[in-house]
Amino acid sequence: TYCRKGRYIVLEEKNIRLVKILLVERKEKVEQDIFQSLRELKILNTIHVVRSRYEALEYLRQVGKYWDRPKPDIVMADCDLPGNCCEGLLFEMRNDPALCYIPILFITSQGESVPFETSDYMARFVEKPFSGSNILEALMSFDRFGMAVVKAE
């Protein structure tokens, strides 16, 4: 399940906790590719989308128009965002005690080297074009991050 442009699709299950993903992506095409990749694997999740580092930080800190949004379990951010957005986002998150524990998955362009070095054990990189299995593998590589893949009947 996912949230997109104010529309929520909610799945109620007693013993399943949906993974809450915050996607930082300005291109709707990439956003749709990610939704489709996760949908193909039938991964139960909630995805909230913001378009910039500043919106992401407001969302994560639950301020402004995001005051009532749930804190995500993971952040996915496109490295193609302008102005060293991803490196700045990582810096801000790691220096905020309320956000420093949230894993972050950076999305890089095909054939492009990783745009910055990090020894952060809660940060990973995945290259476009990606498949649901690539995203799933990256998500599950976080030690403290557990995720159940539920196949629909």
Short mmCIF file of C-alpha atoms in Angstrom, two decimals:
data_model
loop_
_atom_site.label_atom_id
_atom_site.label_comp_id
_atom_site.label_asym_id
_atom_site.label_seq_id
_atom_site.Cartn_x
_atom_site.Cartn_y
_atom_site.Cartn_z
CA THR A 1 0.00 0.00 0.00
CA TYR A 2 1.17 3.52 -0.50
CA CYS A 3 0.37 7.19 -0.12
CA ARG A 4 0.67 9.40 -3.14
CA LYS A 5 -0.48 12.99 -3.48
CA GLY A 6 -2.78 12.86 -0.50
CA ARG A 7 -4.49 9.57 -1.38
CA TYR A 8 -4.04 6.79 1.15
CA ILE A 9 -4.57 3.10 0.60
CA VAL A 10 -4.52 1.42 3.98
CA LEU A 11 -4.26 -2.31 4.63
CA GLU A 12 -5.37 -3.43 8.07
CA GLU A 13 -3.69 -6.60 9.31
CA LYS A 14 -3.32 -7.49 12.98
CA ASN A 15 0.16 -9.06 12.88
CA ILE A 16 1.73 -7.16 9.99
CA ARG A 17 3.46 -3.84 10.48
CA LEU A 18 3.75 -1.90 7.27
CA VAL A 19 7.20 -0.55 6.49
CA LYS A 20 7.01 3.23 6.30
CA ILE A 21 9.26 4.63 3.56
CA LEU A 22 9.97 8.29 2.92
CA LEU A 23 10.98 8.76 -0.71
CA VAL A 24 12.87 11.96 -1.56
CA GLU A 25 12.46 12.21 -5.33
CA ARG A 26 11.68 15.10 -7.66
CA LYS A 27 11.03 13.04 -10.81
CA GLU A 28 7.63 11.41 -11.02
CA LYS A 29 8.97 8.76 -13.44
CA VAL A 30 11.51 7.48 -10.90
CA GLU A 31 8.83 7.60 -8.21
CA GLN A 32 6.56 5.43 -10.37
CA ASP A 33 9.43 3.00 -11.13
CA ILE A 34 10.01 2.52 -7.40
CA PHE A 35 6.30 1.98 -6.72
CA GLN A 36 6.14 -0.54 -9.56
CA SER A 37 9.28 -2.40 -8.44
CA LEU A 38 7.95 -2.79 -4.90
CA ARG A 39 4.47 -3.65 -6.12
CA GLU A 40 5.85 -6.45 -8.34
CA LEU A 41 7.40 -8.06 -5.26
CA LYS A 42 4.13 -7.55 -3.39
CA ILE A 43 5.92 -5.81 -0.54
CA LEU A 44 3.54 -4.38 2.02
CA ASN A 45 4.57 -0.82 2.73
CA THR A 46 3.51 2.78 2.98
CA ILE A 47 5.44 5.25 0.81
CA HIS A 48 5.30 8.99 1.38
CA VAL A 49 6.92 11.22 -1.24
CA VAL A 50 8.59 14.60 -0.82
CA ARG A 51 10.44 16.54 -3.51
CA SER A 52 13.45 18.08 -1.72
CA ARG A 53 15.89 17.78 1.17
CA TYR A 54 14.07 20.59 2.98
CA GLU A 55 10.70 18.88 2.67
CA ALA A 56 12.32 15.62 3.82
CA LEU A 57 13.69 17.27 6.96
CA GLU A 58 10.32 18.89 7.72
CA TYR A 59 8.65 15.51 7.25
CA LEU A 60 11.20 13.70 9.42
CA ARG A 61 10.92 16.34 12.16
CA GLN A 62 7.12 16.34 11.83
CA VAL A 63 6.81 20.11 11.45
CA GLY A 64 4.82 22.38 9.15
CA LYS A 65 2.39 20.58 6.89
CA TYR A 66 3.92 17.25 7.98
CA TRP A 67 3.13 17.64 11.69
CA ASP A 68 0.78 14.64 11.69
CA ARG A 69 2.80 12.26 9.49
CA PRO A 70 4.33 9.09 10.93
CA LYS A 71 8.09 8.86 11.28
CA PRO A 72 9.42 6.57 8.52
CA ASP A 73 11.32 3.34 9.07
CA ILE A 74 13.65 4.18 6.18
CA VAL A 75 14.46 7.08 3.86
CA MET A 76 15.15 6.57 0.14
CA ALA A 77 16.72 9.57 -1.59
CA ASP A 78 17.76 10.14 -5.19
CA CYS A 79 21.38 11.32 -5.49
CA ASP A 80 20.40 13.38 -8.57
CA LEU A 81 18.70 16.00 -6.41
CA PRO A 82 20.37 19.40 -6.85
CA GLY A 83 22.93 20.97 -4.53
CA ASN A 84 24.52 18.04 -2.69
CA CYS A 85 21.09 17.32 -1.33
CA CYS A 86 21.78 13.74 -0.29
CA GLU A 87 25.03 14.42 1.49
CA GLY A 88 23.36 17.32 3.31
CA LEU A 89 20.36 15.17 4.19
CA LEU A 90 22.63 12.47 5.62
CA PHE A 91 24.57 15.07 7.63
CA GLU A 92 21.37 16.61 9.04
CA MET A 93 19.89 13.23 9.93
CA ARG A 94 23.02 11.95 11.65
CA ASN A 95 23.37 15.13 13.70
CA ASP A 96 19.78 15.05 14.96
CA PRO A 97 19.28 12.66 17.91
CA ALA A 98 15.66 12.08 16.88
CA LEU A 99 16.66 11.00 13.34
CA CYS A 100 20.14 9.49 13.62
CA TYR A 101 18.88 5.89 13.84
CA ILE A 102 16.87 5.95 10.58
CA PRO A 103 18.50 4.01 7.72
CA ILE A 104 18.89 5.81 4.40
CA LEU A 105 19.08 4.27 0.94
CA PHE A 106 20.56 6.50 -1.77
CA ILE A 107 19.61 5.96 -5.41
CA THR A 108 22.40 6.64 -7.94
CA SER A 109 22.25 6.91 -11.73
CA GLN A 110 23.37 3.98 -13.87
CA GLY A 111 27.14 3.91 -14.37
CA GLU A 112 27.66 6.88 -12.09
CA SER A 113 30.08 6.53 -9.21
CA VAL A 114 28.84 7.07 -5.69
CA PRO A 115 28.69 10.88 -5.35
CA PHE A 116 30.21 11.02 -1.88
CA GLU A 117 32.07 8.79 0.56
CA THR A 118 30.48 7.66 3.78
CA SER A 119 31.39 5.18 6.44
CA ASP A 120 27.87 5.40 7.84
CA TYR A 121 26.73 1.85 8.56
CA MET A 122 23.09 2.95 8.19
CA ALA A 123 23.52 4.21 4.60
CA ARG A 124 23.45 2.16 1.38
CA PHE A 125 23.50 2.90 -2.35
CA VAL A 126 21.46 1.25 -5.12
CA GLU A 127 21.94 1.97 -8.82
CA LYS A 128 19.23 2.79 -11.39
CA PRO A 129 17.68 1.09 -13.22
CA PHE A 130 16.70 -1.11 -10.35
CA SER A 131 14.37 -3.95 -9.73
CA GLY A 132 12.30 -4.70 -6.68
CA SER A 133 14.76 -7.41 -5.73
CA ASN A 134 17.69 -4.91 -5.79
CA ILE A 135 15.75 -2.54 -3.56
CA LEU A 136 14.70 -5.38 -1.26
CA GLU A 137 18.29 -6.65 -0.98
CA ALA A 138 19.51 -3.16 -0.07
CA LEU A 139 16.74 -2.67 2.49
CA MET A 140 17.36 -6.01 4.14
CA SER A 141 21.12 -5.35 4.35
CA PHE A 142 20.53 -2.99 7.27
CA ASP A 143 21.29 -4.95 10.44
CA ARG A 144 18.51 -3.51 12.56
CA PHE A 145 15.98 -3.26 9.78
CA GLY A 146 13.60 -6.17 9.40
CA MET A 147 11.07 -6.51 6.63
CA ALA A 148 8.54 -9.15 5.75
CA VAL A 149 7.67 -9.84 2.16
CA VAL A 150 4.07 -10.98 1.95
CA LYS A 151 2.91 -12.61 -1.26
CA ALA A 152 -0.67 -11.84 -2.23
CA GLU A 153 -2.88 -14.80 -3.00
#
